[in-house]
Amino acid sequence: MLTTDSMSLLWLTYLGLSLVILVTGYLGLAFLPRLLRLPLTWAVAGILWVPTRFRLPLVEEGEFYTGMAPAVVVATVAFLERNSAAMLSSALLVAAGAGLGIALGLLQWWMLRPADEYAQIDDDDNNGRDGRDGGQSREPRERREPMIG
């Protein structure tokens, strides 16, 4: 059952909190253009969501606890314990997750970019620009004077 298994509940809590962090981070970066905002958000998602195995020594000699945890957490604990072997492997996974996140963000930006941003404008066609809608008219219009009487 979900409520009795503490590991699955812990992972679901971590997933929920990381989603809150990602959404608020994305909204907080609203001043950036989408080209920068999406890869940066996905890089953070890649850093947060890459799992790795870890091994902790127990009190008894020769026994270890082995489990799964986010690579960024394992790298932080390994850094604090000065465990260079665990730090190297988990830091490489964190970097790979960030790189994959950047690639996904750029792919998402590429898929969501406006289609007519790069469209060619034909010089012969006026495209509805006659000067009335705020755009510049391509053809100069003749000046008309008001008629009195």
PDB file of C-alpha atoms in Angstrom:
ATOM      1  CA  MET A   1       0.000   0.000   0.000  1.00  0.00           C
ATOM      2  CA  LEU A   2       1.191   3.511  -0.773  1.00  0.00           C
ATOM      3  CA  THR A   3       0.812   4.915   2.744  1.00  0.00           C
ATOM      4  CA  THR A   4       2.577   2.019   4.462  1.00  0.00           C
ATOM      5  CA  ASP A   5       5.592   1.907   2.135  1.00  0.00           C
ATOM      6  CA  SER A   6       7.726   4.818   3.286  1.00  0.00           C
ATOM      7  CA  MET A   7      10.107   4.754   0.291  1.00  0.00           C
ATOM      8  CA  SER A   8       7.417   5.228  -2.341  1.00  0.00           C
ATOM      9  CA  LEU A   9       5.820   7.947  -0.222  1.00  0.00           C
ATOM     10  CA  LEU A  10       9.210   9.628   0.122  1.00  0.00           C
ATOM     11  CA  TRP A  11       9.761   9.551  -3.659  1.00  0.00           C
ATOM     12  CA  LEU A  12       6.256  10.920  -4.322  1.00  0.00           C
ATOM     13  CA  THR A  13       6.854  13.730  -1.841  1.00  0.00           C
ATOM     14  CA  TYR A  14      10.176  14.525  -3.511  1.00  0.00           C
ATOM     15  CA  LEU A  15       8.520  14.503  -6.946  1.00  0.00           C
ATOM     16  CA  GLY A  16       5.744  16.840  -5.751  1.00  0.00           C
ATOM     17  CA  LEU A  17       8.151  19.281  -4.129  1.00  0.00           C
ATOM     18  CA  SER A  18      10.422  19.285  -7.164  1.00  0.00           C
ATOM     19  CA  LEU A  19       7.443  20.064  -9.408  1.00  0.00           C
ATOM     20  CA  VAL A  20       6.551  23.011  -7.159  1.00  0.00           C
ATOM     21  CA  ILE A  21      10.150  24.225  -7.381  1.00  0.00           C
ATOM     22  CA  LEU A  22      10.186  23.888 -11.178  1.00  0.00           C
ATOM     23  CA  VAL A  23       6.873  25.674 -11.738  1.00  0.00           C
ATOM     24  CA  THR A  24       7.736  28.561  -9.427  1.00  0.00           C
ATOM     25  CA  GLY A  25      11.204  28.783 -10.965  1.00  0.00           C
ATOM     26  CA  TYR A  26       9.758  28.893 -14.477  1.00  0.00           C
ATOM     27  CA  LEU A  27       7.296  31.596 -13.476  1.00  0.00           C
ATOM     28  CA  GLY A  28      10.027  33.491 -11.633  1.00  0.00           C
ATOM     29  CA  LEU A  29      12.109  33.590 -14.811  1.00  0.00           C
ATOM     30  CA  ALA A  30       9.323  35.275 -16.777  1.00  0.00           C
ATOM     31  CA  PHE A  31      11.591  38.246 -17.513  1.00  0.00           C
ATOM     32  CA  LEU A  32      13.824  35.992 -19.645  1.00  0.00           C
ATOM     33  CA  PRO A  33      12.957  35.067 -23.223  1.00  0.00           C
ATOM     34  CA  ARG A  34      11.573  31.584 -23.761  1.00  0.00           C
ATOM     35  CA  LEU A  35      14.823  30.495 -25.453  1.00  0.00           C
ATOM     36  CA  LEU A  36      16.665  30.873 -22.134  1.00  0.00           C
ATOM     37  CA  ARG A  37      13.817  30.073 -19.753  1.00  0.00           C
ATOM     38  CA  LEU A  38      12.959  26.595 -21.073  1.00  0.00           C
ATOM     39  CA  PRO A  39      16.492  25.127 -21.171  1.00  0.00           C
ATOM     40  CA  LEU A  40      17.296  26.585 -17.756  1.00  0.00           C
ATOM     41  CA  THR A  41      14.153  25.102 -16.215  1.00  0.00           C
ATOM     42  CA  TRP A  42      14.736  21.725 -17.861  1.00  0.00           C
ATOM     43  CA  ALA A  43      18.373  21.743 -16.711  1.00  0.00           C
ATOM     44  CA  VAL A  44      17.197  22.152 -13.123  1.00  0.00           C
ATOM     45  CA  ALA A  45      14.659  19.368 -13.707  1.00  0.00           C
ATOM     46  CA  GLY A  46      17.417  17.113 -15.002  1.00  0.00           C
ATOM     47  CA  ILE A  47      19.535  17.892 -11.957  1.00  0.00           C
ATOM     48  CA  LEU A  48      16.661  17.167  -9.588  1.00  0.00           C
ATOM     49  CA  TRP A  49      15.284  14.017 -11.224  1.00  0.00           C
ATOM     50  CA  VAL A  50      18.343  11.882 -12.059  1.00  0.00           C
ATOM     51  CA  PRO A  51      18.467   8.957  -9.600  1.00  0.00           C
ATOM     52  CA  THR A  52      21.526   6.979  -8.564  1.00  0.00           C
ATOM     53  CA  ARG A  53      22.419   4.132  -6.251  1.00  0.00           C
ATOM     54  CA  PHE A  54      24.117   4.768  -2.932  1.00  0.00           C
ATOM     55  CA  ARG A  55      25.724   2.610  -0.273  1.00  0.00           C
ATOM     56  CA  LEU A  56      25.939   3.443   3.431  1.00  0.00           C
ATOM     57  CA  PRO A  57      27.945   1.457   5.982  1.00  0.00           C
ATOM     58  CA  LEU A  58      25.924   0.125   8.910  1.00  0.00           C
ATOM     59  CA  VAL A  59      27.014  -0.179  12.523  1.00  0.00           C
ATOM     60  CA  GLU A  60      28.064  -3.809  12.150  1.00  0.00           C
ATOM     61  CA  GLU A  61      31.315  -4.503  10.363  1.00  0.00           C
ATOM     62  CA  GLY A  62      31.025  -5.330   6.655  1.00  0.00           C
ATOM     63  CA  GLU A  63      27.280  -4.605   6.295  1.00  0.00           C
ATOM     64  CA  PHE A  64      25.934  -1.890   4.035  1.00  0.00           C
ATOM     65  CA  TYR A  65      22.567  -0.338   3.246  1.00  0.00           C
ATOM     66  CA  THR A  66      22.045   0.096  -0.507  1.00  0.00           C
ATOM     67  CA  GLY A  67      19.286   2.197  -2.001  1.00  0.00           C
ATOM     68  CA  MET A  68      18.274   4.761  -4.613  1.00  0.00           C
ATOM     69  CA  ALA A  69      18.308   8.523  -4.145  1.00  0.00           C
ATOM     70  CA  PRO A  70      18.485  11.635  -6.332  1.00  0.00           C
ATOM     71  CA  ALA A  71      22.008  12.068  -7.665  1.00  0.00           C
ATOM     72  CA  VAL A  72      22.215  15.656  -6.454  1.00  0.00           C
ATOM     73  CA  VAL A  73      21.515  14.495  -2.878  1.00  0.00           C
ATOM     74  CA  VAL A  74      24.098  11.710  -3.123  1.00  0.00           C
ATOM     75  CA  ALA A  75      26.651  14.146  -4.551  1.00  0.00           C
ATOM     76  CA  THR A  76      25.998  16.629  -1.745  1.00  0.00           C
ATOM     77  CA  VAL A  77      26.343  13.985   0.974  1.00  0.00           C
ATOM     78  CA  ALA A  78      29.478  12.600  -0.685  1.00  0.00           C
ATOM     79  CA  PHE A  79      30.934  16.121  -0.815  1.00  0.00           C
ATOM     80  CA  LEU A  80      30.217  16.683   2.870  1.00  0.00           C
ATOM     81  CA  GLU A  81      31.751  13.299   3.768  1.00  0.00           C
ATOM     82  CA  ARG A  82      34.722  13.887   1.432  1.00  0.00           C
ATOM     83  CA  ASN A  83      33.966  10.641  -0.403  1.00  0.00           C
ATOM     84  CA  SER A  84      35.545  11.313  -3.785  1.00  0.00           C
ATOM     85  CA  ALA A  85      34.497   8.015  -5.424  1.00  0.00           C
ATOM     86  CA  ALA A  86      30.793   8.529  -4.733  1.00  0.00           C
ATOM     87  CA  MET A  87      31.126  12.226  -5.493  1.00  0.00           C
ATOM     88  CA  LEU A  88      32.613  11.630  -8.940  1.00  0.00           C
ATOM     89  CA  SER A  89      29.996   9.135 -10.109  1.00  0.00           C
ATOM     90  CA  SER A  90      27.020  11.098  -8.809  1.00  0.00           C
ATOM     91  CA  ALA A  91      28.404  14.440 -10.034  1.00  0.00           C
ATOM     92  CA  LEU A  92      28.781  12.967 -13.531  1.00  0.00           C
ATOM     93  CA  LEU A  93      25.153  11.847 -13.394  1.00  0.00           C
ATOM     94  CA  VAL A  94      24.096  15.329 -12.249  1.00  0.00           C
ATOM     95  CA  ALA A  95      26.008  16.882 -15.167  1.00  0.00           C
ATOM     96  CA  ALA A  96      24.476  14.374 -17.604  1.00  0.00           C
ATOM     97  CA  GLY A  97      21.005  15.175 -16.249  1.00  0.00           C
ATOM     98  CA  ALA A  98      21.621  18.903 -16.681  1.00  0.00           C
ATOM     99  CA  GLY A  99      22.856  18.359 -20.250  1.00  0.00           C
ATOM    100  CA  LEU A 100      19.848  16.214 -21.103  1.00  0.00           C
ATOM    101  CA  GLY A 101      17.586  18.854 -19.568  1.00  0.00           C
ATOM    102  CA  ILE A 102      19.158  21.603 -21.662  1.00  0.00           C
ATOM    103  CA  ALA A 103      18.687  19.481 -24.788  1.00  0.00           C
ATOM    104  CA  LEU A 104      15.016  18.859 -23.922  1.00  0.00           C
ATOM    105  CA  GLY A 105      14.483  22.568 -23.246  1.00  0.00           C
ATOM    106  CA  LEU A 106      15.975  23.543 -26.598  1.00  0.00           C
ATOM    107  CA  LEU A 107      13.870  20.893 -28.330  1.00  0.00           C
ATOM    108  CA  GLN A 108      10.738  22.194 -26.607  1.00  0.00           C
ATOM    109  CA  TRP A 109      11.602  25.767 -27.599  1.00  0.00           C
ATOM    110  CA  TRP A 110      12.143  24.625 -31.196  1.00  0.00           C
ATOM    111  CA  MET A 111       8.747  22.886 -31.248  1.00  0.00           C
ATOM    112  CA  LEU A 112       6.877  25.807 -29.630  1.00  0.00           C
ATOM    113  CA  ARG A 113       8.379  28.708 -31.565  1.00  0.00           C
ATOM    114  CA  PRO A 114       5.944  30.734 -33.684  1.00  0.00           C
ATOM    115  CA  ALA A 115       5.679  29.407 -37.228  1.00  0.00           C
ATOM    116  CA  ASP A 116       5.310  32.768 -38.987  1.00  0.00           C
ATOM    117  CA  GLU A 117       8.297  34.333 -37.221  1.00  0.00           C
ATOM    118  CA  TYR A 118      10.555  33.072 -40.007  1.00  0.00           C
ATOM    119  CA  ALA A 119       8.031  33.334 -42.832  1.00  0.00           C
ATOM    120  CA  GLN A 120       9.096  35.131 -45.984  1.00  0.00           C
ATOM    121  CA  ILE A 121       7.119  38.287 -46.810  1.00  0.00           C
ATOM    122  CA  ASP A 122       6.351  38.716 -50.477  1.00  0.00           C
ATOM    123  CA  ASP A 123       7.150  42.232 -51.691  1.00  0.00           C
ATOM    124  CA  ASP A 124       4.330  42.283 -54.243  1.00  0.00           C
ATOM    125  CA  ASP A 125       1.653  41.432 -51.711  1.00  0.00           C
ATOM    126  CA  ASN A 126       0.525  44.177 -49.327  1.00  0.00           C
ATOM    127  CA  ASN A 127      -0.574  41.610 -46.676  1.00  0.00           C
ATOM    128  CA  GLY A 128      -3.327  43.916 -45.456  1.00  0.00           C
ATOM    129  CA  ARG A 129      -0.975  46.737 -44.516  1.00  0.00           C
ATOM    130  CA  ASP A 130      -2.610  49.921 -45.638  1.00  0.00           C
ATOM    131  CA  GLY A 131      -1.488  52.147 -42.779  1.00  0.00           C
ATOM    132  CA  ARG A 132      -4.748  51.937 -40.836  1.00  0.00           C
ATOM    133  CA  ASP A 133      -3.797  49.145 -38.421  1.00  0.00           C
ATOM    134  CA  GLY A 134      -0.598  50.748 -37.111  1.00  0.00           C
ATOM    135  CA  GLY A 135       1.714  49.152 -39.663  1.00  0.00           C
ATOM    136  CA  GLN A 136       3.581  51.135 -42.259  1.00  0.00           C
ATOM    137  CA  SER A 137       2.076  51.294 -45.701  1.00  0.00           C
ATOM    138  CA  ARG A 138       4.285  49.948 -48.460  1.00  0.00           C
ATOM    139  CA  GLU A 139       2.759  52.156 -51.136  1.00  0.00           C
ATOM    140  CA  PRO A 140       2.555  55.894 -50.604  1.00  0.00           C
ATOM    141  CA  ARG A 141      -1.016  57.092 -50.679  1.00  0.00           C
ATOM    142  CA  GLU A 142      -2.227  60.270 -52.292  1.00  0.00           C
ATOM    143  CA  ARG A 143      -3.068  63.033 -49.869  1.00  0.00           C
ATOM    144  CA  ARG A 144      -6.751  63.945 -49.818  1.00  0.00           C
ATOM    145  CA  GLU A 145      -7.864  67.392 -48.748  1.00  0.00           C
ATOM    146  CA  PRO A 146     -11.234  67.819 -47.064  1.00  0.00           C
ATOM    147  CA  MET A 147     -13.995  69.270 -49.241  1.00  0.00           C
ATOM    148  CA  ILE A 148     -15.955  72.183 -47.775  1.00  0.00           C
ATOM    149  CA  GLY A 149     -19.281  73.080 -49.213  1.00  0.00           C
TER     150      GLY A 149
END
